[in-house]
């Protein structure tokens, strides 16, 4: 619509055409008001029954809530109107009539449960609070891309249909690929590593990953969006620096550019971009600190993964984002490098939000023989990964990298209870459509 004016831009004195959804109609007898909503806000449209064309008034006061209308008229100052201006229409067109039986109420007056909201995301995302989450998610991705460009990283896209898994064999979704078994990719891990050995050197990807997770939880999805980073000629410490920079850039951008959205979510007062260096605790220190909280029934010992309650106890103790470094090799994947002087200790790390893990990463094994040995130790057949290992014979530089889950980043940033709030159309054990 070429001549459309957004409601937020309609100024007294304009003769304007606004278009959007009927938020509500209030019929007060001699006068009636239609509140029209678009992506920028709302505007009041006034119908004076005795003074206006009957057909125009009839259309305006009988239109169903959430119908799409286009209204043209004079914009005037009106103190009593919710936004201080109102439109006196000379025409109204109903562009799409809405059924009077709505599956959920976008005005938010009647609450709907999450499942109903997800079944009707179109209507749900008409609510300013829901829309705010996705505006912020988009700002996070914009800021992250900008940050990556500022550190000389090139955006890449890698295949999502693959021949082998990388993050543990049990979580793969099989698909049939021209009669052959293939899988939906769990991570761009091997591809991004292959690209640090190319002339690109430093790469990132924002894309979907697929995992047939065992459990339906408030923090797991079966299709998630990952932000992957990988760079040649850096070690795990430098990779953590970039990781920390990315997180701070995302928070700062939201703080700077999304105040309205934060306000809608009730977060404007408390939202703060993290400052200061994130603590880097070794795994050993982490388990000692968890044990010292006395929150767990059983003490953790070397080699244990950190249980959810342990992460929570440590998160409460630390009180902000922090890294856990120097993990036992046996609980990190084959592509993570071990310390040369201690093969039990790896250069893997996690970035934690006090509520949960956000990132995994590490220094990678770039030496061919050690890499192939790592496959064998994890019970994987190196022959299946020949397309990957082969490239390590032709000059693979030392490299490191990491990956964020976008939904967990948004979930923790906005203190959402359920990860599904941060994805438009979640895929979980019960949900394959919409
Ligand atoms: P990892 O498996 O730890 O590491 O995944 C990285 C981050 O992705 C997010 N994530 C998920 N989010 C929602 N639902 C899921 N099912 C899910 N699985 C993972 C988490 C997690 O911290 N290749 C490595 C990364 C690397 O070393 O570069 C990897 O995939 O936030």
Coordinates of C-alpha atoms and ligand atoms in Angstrom, one line a residue:
X1 CA 0.0 0.0 0.0
X2 CA 1.8 3.0 -1.3
X3 CA -0.1 5.7 0.6
X4 CA -0.4 4.0 3.9
X5 CA 0.5 5.9 7.1
X6 CA 1.6 4.0 10.2
X7 CA -0.6 4.9 13.2
X8 CA 2.5 6.1 15.1
X9 CA 3.3 8.6 12.2
X10 CA -0.2 10.1 11.9
X11 CA 0.0 13.8 12.9
X12 CA -2.8 16.3 13.5
X13 CA -3.5 18.1 10.2
X14 CA -2.8 15.0 8.0
X15 CA -5.3 13.5 5.7
X16 CA -4.1 10.0 6.0
X17 CA -4.9 6.3 5.3
X18 CA -4.2 3.9 8.1
X19 CA -4.6 0.2 7.9
X20 CA -4.5 -2.6 10.5
X21 CA -6.6 -4.7 12.8
X22 CA -9.8 -3.8 14.7
X23 CA -8.6 -3.8 18.3
X24 CA -12.0 -2.9 19.6
X25 CA -15.2 -1.0 18.9
X26 CA -16.9 1.0 21.6
X27 CA -20.4 2.1 20.7
X28 CA -21.5 4.9 23.1
X29 CA -24.8 5.8 21.5
X30 CA -24.5 9.0 19.5
X31 CA -20.8 8.4 19.0
X32 CA -18.7 5.3 18.5
X33 CA -15.0 4.6 18.5
X34 CA -13.0 2.0 16.6
X35 CA -9.5 1.4 17.8
X36 CA -7.3 0.4 14.9
X37 CA -4.0 -1.4 15.7
X38 CA -0.9 -1.8 13.4
X39 CA 2.7 -2.8 14.0
X40 CA 3.5 0.7 15.4
X41 CA 0.6 1.1 17.8
X42 CA -3.0 2.1 17.9
X43 CA -5.2 5.0 16.8
X44 CA -8.8 6.0 17.5
X45 CA -11.3 6.3 14.7
X46 CA -14.4 8.4 15.6
X47 CA -17.9 7.8 14.2
X48 CA -20.5 10.5 14.9
X49 CA -23.8 8.8 13.9
X50 CA -25.9 11.9 13.2
X51 CA -23.2 13.7 11.2
X52 CA -21.7 11.0 9.0
X53 CA -22.8 8.9 6.1
X54 CA -25.0 6.0 7.5
X55 CA -23.2 3.3 5.5
X56 CA -19.8 4.4 6.7
X57 CA -21.0 4.4 10.4
X58 CA -22.7 1.0 9.9
X59 CA -19.5 -0.5 8.5
X60 CA -17.4 1.0 11.3
X61 CA -19.5 -0.1 14.3
X62 CA -20.5 -3.6 13.0
X63 CA -17.1 -4.8 12.0
X64 CA -15.9 -7.8 14.0
X65 CA -12.8 -7.5 16.3
X66 CA -9.5 -8.5 14.6
X67 CA -10.9 -7.8 11.1
X68 CA -8.4 -6.0 8.8
X69 CA -9.6 -2.5 7.8
X70 CA -8.3 0.5 6.0
X71 CA -9.5 3.9 7.1
X72 CA -9.0 7.3 5.3
X73 CA -9.7 10.6 7.0
X74 CA -8.6 13.7 8.8
X75 CA -6.2 13.3 11.7
X76 CA -7.0 15.7 14.5
X77 CA -5.8 16.3 18.0
X78 CA -8.0 14.8 20.7
X79 CA -6.8 14.8 24.3
X80 CA -9.2 12.1 25.3
X81 CA -8.0 9.6 22.7
X82 CA -5.5 7.0 23.9
X83 CA -2.7 8.4 21.7
X84 CA -3.8 12.1 21.7
X85 CA -5.0 12.0 18.1
X86 CA -8.0 10.5 16.3
X87 CA -9.2 10.0 12.8
X88 CA -12.5 11.3 11.5
X89 CA -13.1 8.9 8.6
X90 CA -14.4 9.8 5.2
X91 CA -14.1 6.1 4.1
X92 CA -13.6 2.7 5.6
X93 CA -12.9 -0.5 3.8
X94 CA -13.1 -4.0 5.4
X95 CA -10.2 -5.8 3.7
X96 CA -10.6 -9.1 5.6
X97 CA -13.4 -9.9 7.9
X98 CA -12.6 -11.9 11.1
X99 CA -14.7 -14.7 12.5
X100 CA -16.4 -13.6 15.7
X101 CA -15.2 -16.8 17.4
X102 CA -11.5 -16.1 18.0
X103 CA -9.4 -19.0 19.4
X104 CA -7.5 -16.4 21.6
X105 CA -7.9 -12.8 22.5
X106 CA -5.1 -10.7 21.0
X107 CA -6.1 -7.8 23.3
X108 CA -4.7 -9.8 26.1
X109 CA -7.8 -9.3 28.3
X110 CA -8.4 -13.0 28.4
X111 CA -5.3 -15.2 29.1
X112 CA -4.6 -18.2 27.0
X113 CA -2.4 -21.2 27.8
X114 CA 0.9 -21.7 26.0
X115 CA -0.4 -24.5 23.9
X116 CA -3.3 -22.5 22.6
X117 CA -1.0 -19.6 21.9
X118 CA 1.4 -21.8 19.9
X119 CA -1.5 -23.3 18.0
X120 CA -2.5 -19.8 17.0
X121 CA 0.8 -17.9 16.8
X122 CA -0.6 -15.4 14.2
X123 CA -3.1 -14.1 16.7
X124 CA -0.7 -14.6 19.6
X125 CA 1.9 -12.4 18.0
X126 CA -0.6 -9.6 17.6
X127 CA -0.1 -9.1 21.3
X128 CA 2.5 -6.5 21.9
X129 CA 4.3 -8.6 24.6
X130 CA 4.6 -11.6 22.2
X131 CA 5.7 -9.3 19.3
X132 CA 8.3 -7.7 21.7
X133 CA 10.0 -11.0 22.2
X134 CA 10.5 -11.5 18.5
X135 CA 11.5 -8.0 17.9
X136 CA 14.2 -8.5 20.5
X137 CA 15.2 -11.8 19.1
X138 CA 15.7 -10.1 15.7
X139 CA 17.8 -7.4 17.3
X140 CA 20.0 -10.0 19.0
X141 CA 20.7 -11.6 15.7
X142 CA 21.3 -8.3 14.0
X143 CA 23.8 -7.3 16.7
X144 CA 25.5 -10.6 16.7
X145 CA 26.0 -10.5 12.9
X146 CA 27.4 -7.0 13.2
X147 CA 29.7 -8.0 16.0
X148 CA 31.0 -11.0 14.0
X149 CA 31.7 -8.7 11.0
X150 CA 33.6 -6.3 13.3
X151 CA 35.9 -9.1 14.3
X152 CA 36.5 -10.2 10.7
X153 CA 34.3 -13.2 10.6
X154 CA 32.5 -14.3 7.4
X155 CA 28.9 -15.6 7.4
X156 CA 28.6 -19.1 6.0
X157 CA 25.7 -21.6 5.4
X158 CA 26.3 -25.4 5.7
X159 CA 24.2 -28.4 4.8
X160 CA 21.4 -29.5 7.1
X161 CA 21.0 -33.0 5.5
X162 CA 24.1 -35.0 6.4
X163 CA 25.6 -38.4 6.3
X164 CA 26.8 -38.6 9.9
X165 CA 26.0 -37.1 13.4
X166 CA 28.6 -35.3 15.5
X167 CA 27.1 -34.7 18.9
X168 CA 26.3 -38.2 20.1
X169 CA 24.6 -40.9 18.1
X170 CA 21.3 -41.1 20.0
X171 CA 19.9 -37.7 19.1
X172 CA 19.7 -38.0 15.3
X173 CA 16.6 -37.6 13.1
X174 CA 16.9 -40.0 10.2
X175 CA 15.6 -39.0 6.8
X176 CA 15.6 -40.9 3.5
X177 CA 17.8 -39.4 0.9
X178 CA 17.2 -40.9 -2.5
X179 CA 16.9 -44.3 -0.9
X180 CA 19.9 -43.9 1.4
X181 CA 19.8 -43.2 5.1
X182 CA 20.7 -39.6 6.0
X183 CA 20.2 -37.4 9.0
X184 CA 19.1 -33.9 9.9
X185 CA 22.2 -32.1 11.1
X186 CA 22.7 -31.7 14.9
X187 CA 25.4 -29.0 14.5
X188 CA 27.5 -27.3 11.8
X189 CA 30.6 -28.4 13.8
X190 CA 32.5 -30.4 11.2
X191 CA 31.7 -28.0 8.4
X192 CA 32.7 -24.9 10.2
X193 CA 36.0 -26.6 11.1
X194 CA 36.5 -27.5 7.5
X195 CA 36.1 -23.8 6.6
X196 CA 38.7 -22.5 9.1
X197 CA 41.2 -24.6 7.0
X198 CA 40.0 -22.7 3.9
X199 CA 40.9 -19.2 2.9
X200 CA 38.0 -17.9 4.9
X201 CA 39.8 -18.6 8.2
X202 CA 37.2 -17.1 10.5
X203 CA 33.5 -18.0 10.0
X204 CA 30.1 -17.9 11.7
X205 CA 26.7 -19.3 10.9
X206 CA 23.2 -18.7 12.2
X207 CA 21.1 -21.7 11.3
X208 CA 18.8 -24.5 12.4
X209 CA 19.9 -27.7 14.2
X210 CA 17.9 -30.8 14.8
X211 CA 18.1 -33.1 17.8
X212 CA 15.8 -35.9 18.8
X213 CA 16.2 -35.0 22.5
X214 CA 14.9 -37.7 24.9
X215 CA 12.9 -35.4 27.0
X216 CA 10.4 -32.6 26.7
X217 CA 11.8 -29.9 29.0
X218 CA 11.3 -26.1 29.3
X219 CA 14.9 -25.6 27.9
X220 CA 15.1 -28.1 25.1
X221 CA 13.8 -28.0 21.5
X222 CA 14.0 -30.6 18.8
X223 CA 14.7 -27.8 16.2
X224 CA 16.7 -24.9 17.6
X225 CA 18.7 -22.1 16.1
X226 CA 22.4 -22.0 16.7
X227 CA 24.9 -19.3 16.4
X228 CA 28.2 -21.0 15.5
X229 CA 31.6 -19.4 15.5
X230 CA 35.0 -20.9 14.5
X231 CA 38.4 -19.3 13.8
X232 CA 41.8 -20.3 12.7
X233 CA 44.9 -19.3 14.7
X234 CA 43.1 -18.7 18.0
X235 CA 43.1 -20.8 21.2
X236 CA 40.2 -21.6 23.6
X237 CA 41.0 -18.5 25.7
X238 CA 40.7 -16.2 22.7
X239 CA 37.5 -18.0 21.6
X240 CA 36.0 -17.3 25.0
X241 CA 36.9 -13.6 24.5
X242 CA 34.9 -13.5 21.3
X243 CA 32.1 -15.4 23.0
X244 CA 31.9 -12.9 25.8
X245 CA 32.1 -10.0 23.3
X246 CA 29.2 -11.5 21.3
X247 CA 27.0 -11.8 24.4
X248 CA 27.7 -8.3 25.6
X249 CA 27.1 -6.9 22.1
X250 CA 23.7 -8.6 22.0
X251 CA 22.7 -7.3 25.4
X252 CA 23.9 -3.8 24.7
X253 CA 22.0 -3.6 21.4
X254 CA 18.8 -4.7 23.1
X255 CA 19.4 -2.2 25.9
X256 CA 20.0 0.6 23.4
X257 CA 17.4 -0.2 20.7
X258 CA 14.6 -2.1 22.4
X259 CA 13.5 0.0 25.4
X260 CA 9.9 0.0 24.3
X261 CA 9.9 -3.8 24.0
X262 CA 11.6 -4.2 27.4
X263 CA 8.9 -2.0 28.9
X264 CA 6.2 -4.1 27.4
X265 CA 7.8 -7.1 29.0
X266 CA 8.2 -5.4 32.4
X267 CA 12.0 -5.5 32.2
X268 CA 12.9 -1.9 31.5
X269 CA 14.0 -1.1 35.0
X270 CA 16.1 -4.2 35.7
X271 CA 17.6 -4.9 32.3
X272 CA 21.3 -4.3 32.2
X273 CA 24.0 -5.4 29.8
X274 CA 26.6 -7.4 31.7
X275 CA 29.9 -5.6 32.3
X276 CA 33.2 -6.7 33.6
X277 CA 35.0 -9.9 32.7
X278 CA 33.1 -13.1 33.1
X279 CA 34.7 -15.3 35.7
X280 CA 36.5 -18.4 34.2
X281 CA 36.2 -21.3 36.7
X282 CA 37.8 -24.6 36.0
X283 CA 35.6 -27.6 36.0
X284 CA 37.4 -28.7 39.2
X285 CA 36.7 -25.4 40.9
X286 CA 33.1 -25.6 39.7
X287 CA 32.4 -29.0 41.3
X288 CA 34.1 -27.9 44.5
X289 CA 31.9 -24.9 44.7
X290 CA 28.8 -26.9 43.9
X291 CA 29.7 -29.4 46.6
X292 CA 30.3 -26.6 49.1
X293 CA 26.8 -25.2 48.6
X294 CA 25.4 -28.4 50.1
X295 CA 22.5 -28.2 47.6
X296 CA 23.1 -31.7 46.1
X297 CA 22.2 -35.0 47.9
X298 CA 25.4 -36.6 46.5
X299 CA 28.7 -34.9 46.2
X300 CA 30.0 -34.5 42.6
X301 CA 33.2 -36.3 41.7
X302 CA 35.7 -35.7 38.9
X303 CA 34.2 -37.0 35.6
X304 CA 30.5 -36.2 36.5
X305 CA 28.6 -33.9 34.2
X306 CA 27.1 -30.9 36.0
X307 CA 23.5 -31.8 36.9
X308 CA 20.8 -29.2 36.5
X309 CA 20.5 -28.6 40.3
X310 CA 24.3 -28.2 40.4
X311 CA 24.3 -25.6 37.6
X312 CA 21.6 -23.8 39.5
X313 CA 23.4 -23.9 42.8
X314 CA 26.6 -22.6 41.1
X315 CA 24.7 -20.0 39.2
X316 CA 23.2 -18.6 42.4
X317 CA 26.6 -18.6 44.0
X318 CA 28.3 -16.8 41.0
X319 CA 25.4 -14.5 40.3
X320 CA 26.1 -13.7 36.7
X321 CA 27.5 -15.2 33.4
X322 CA 30.6 -17.3 33.9
X323 CA 32.7 -19.9 32.0
X324 CA 33.5 -23.4 33.1
X325 CA 36.8 -24.4 31.5
X326 CA 39.2 -27.4 31.6
X327 CA 36.6 -30.2 31.4
X328 CA 37.5 -33.9 31.8
X329 CA 38.3 -35.2 28.2
X330 CA 35.9 -38.1 28.6
X331 CA 32.8 -35.9 28.8
X332 CA 33.7 -33.7 25.8
X333 CA 33.4 -34.6 22.2
X334 CA 36.2 -36.1 20.0
X335 CA 36.9 -32.8 18.3
X336 CA 38.0 -31.0 21.5
X337 CA 41.8 -30.9 22.1
X338 CA 43.3 -32.2 25.3
X339 CA 46.2 -30.5 27.2
X340 CA 49.5 -31.9 25.9
X341 CA 50.7 -32.6 29.5
X342 CA 47.4 -34.2 30.7
X343 CA 45.3 -36.3 28.3
X344 CA 42.5 -36.5 30.9
X345 CA 42.0 -32.7 30.7
X346 CA 40.4 -31.0 27.7
X347 CA 40.4 -27.4 26.4
X348 CA 36.6 -27.4 26.2
X349 CA 34.5 -24.7 27.8
X350 CA 30.9 -23.8 28.5
X351 CA 29.4 -20.4 29.0
X352 CA 26.8 -20.4 31.7
X353 CA 24.0 -18.1 32.5
X354 CA 23.0 -18.5 36.2
X355 CA 20.0 -20.4 35.0
X356 CA 21.5 -22.7 32.4
X357 CA 24.2 -23.5 29.8
X358 CA 24.2 -21.2 26.8
X359 CA 27.4 -22.2 24.9
X360 CA 29.8 -25.0 24.4
X361 CA 33.1 -24.6 22.7
X362 CA 36.8 -25.3 22.9
X363 CA 40.1 -25.5 21.3
X364 CA 39.9 -28.2 18.5
X365 CA 42.2 -31.1 17.8
X366 CA 43.8 -30.1 14.5
X367 CA 46.6 -32.7 14.4
X368 CA 45.5 -35.6 12.1
X369 CA 46.8 -38.5 14.1
X370 CA 45.4 -37.3 17.4
X371 CA 42.0 -36.6 15.8
X372 CA 41.7 -40.1 14.4
X373 CA 42.8 -41.5 17.7
X374 CA 40.0 -39.4 19.4
X375 CA 37.4 -40.9 17.1
X376 CA 38.5 -44.4 18.1
X377 CA 38.4 -43.6 21.8
X378 CA 34.8 -42.4 21.5
X379 CA 33.8 -45.6 19.7
X380 CA 33.3 -43.8 16.4
X381 CA 34.5 -45.1 13.0
X382 CA 37.0 -42.6 11.5
X383 CA 36.3 -44.0 8.0
X384 CA 32.8 -42.6 8.2
X385 CA 34.2 -39.2 8.7
X386 CA 36.8 -39.4 6.1
X387 CA 35.5 -36.3 4.2
X388 CA 36.4 -34.4 7.4
X389 CA 39.6 -36.1 8.7
X390 CA 41.1 -36.0 5.2
X391 CA 41.3 -32.3 5.1
X392 CA 43.4 -32.4 8.3
X393 CA 46.2 -33.9 6.2
X394 CA 46.4 -30.8 4.0
X395 CA 47.3 -28.0 6.4
X396 CA 44.7 -27.5 9.1
X397 CA 45.7 -24.6 11.3
X398 CA 45.2 -24.6 15.1
X399 CA 41.6 -23.3 15.7
X400 CA 38.9 -22.9 18.3
X401 CA 35.2 -22.0 18.3
X402 CA 31.9 -22.3 20.0
X403 CA 28.1 -22.3 19.6
X404 CA 25.1 -20.6 21.3
X405 CA 21.5 -21.7 21.3
X406 CA 19.6 -18.5 20.2
X407 CA 16.5 -19.5 22.1
X408 CA 18.4 -20.0 25.3
X409 CA 20.1 -16.7 24.9
X410 CA 16.7 -14.9 24.4
X411 CA 15.0 -17.0 27.1
X412 CA 17.6 -16.1 29.7
X413 CA 17.9 -12.5 28.6
X414 CA 14.2 -12.0 29.0
X415 CA 13.7 -14.3 31.9
X416 CA 11.2 -16.4 30.1
X417 CA 9.9 -19.5 31.9
X418 CA 9.8 -21.7 28.8
X419 CA 12.1 -21.9 25.8
X420 CA 9.1 -22.2 23.5
X421 CA 8.3 -18.5 24.2
X422 CA 11.4 -17.6 22.3
X423 CA 10.6 -19.5 19.1
X424 CA 7.7 -18.8 16.8
X425 CA 6.8 -22.4 15.8
X426 CA 8.5 -24.8 18.3
X427 CA 9.2 -28.4 17.5
X428 CA 9.0 -30.7 20.5
X429 CA 7.9 -34.2 21.2
X430 CA 4.2 -33.2 20.9
X431 CA 4.4 -30.5 18.3
X432 CA 5.0 -30.9 14.6
X433 CA 2.5 -28.3 13.4
X434 CA 2.0 -25.4 12.9
Ligands
LIG1 P1 26.2 -28.2 22.3 O1 25.6 -29.5 21.9 O2 26.5 -27.9 23.7 O3 27.5 -27.9 21.4 O4 25.2 -27.0 21.8 C1 25.6 -25.7 21.9 C2 24.4 -24.9 22.5 O5 23.3 -25.0 21.7 C3 22.1 -25.0 22.6 N1 21.4 -26.2 22.4 C4 20.0 -26.3 22.5 N2 19.1 -25.4 22.6 C5 17.8 -25.8 22.7 N3 17.4 -27.1 22.5 C6 18.3 -28.1 22.3 N4 17.9 -29.3 22.1 C7 19.7 -27.7 22.2 N5 20.9 -28.4 22.1 C8 21.8 -27.4 22.2 C9 22.6 -24.8 24.0 C10 24.0 -25.3 23.9 O6 24.9 -24.8 24.9 N6 29.3 -28.4 18.3 C11 29.1 -27.9 19.6 C12 29.5 -26.4 19.8 C13 31.0 -26.1 19.6 O7 31.8 -26.8 20.2 O8 31.2 -25.2 18.7 C14 27.7 -28.1 20.1 O9 26.8 -28.4 19.3 O10 22.6 -23.4 24.3

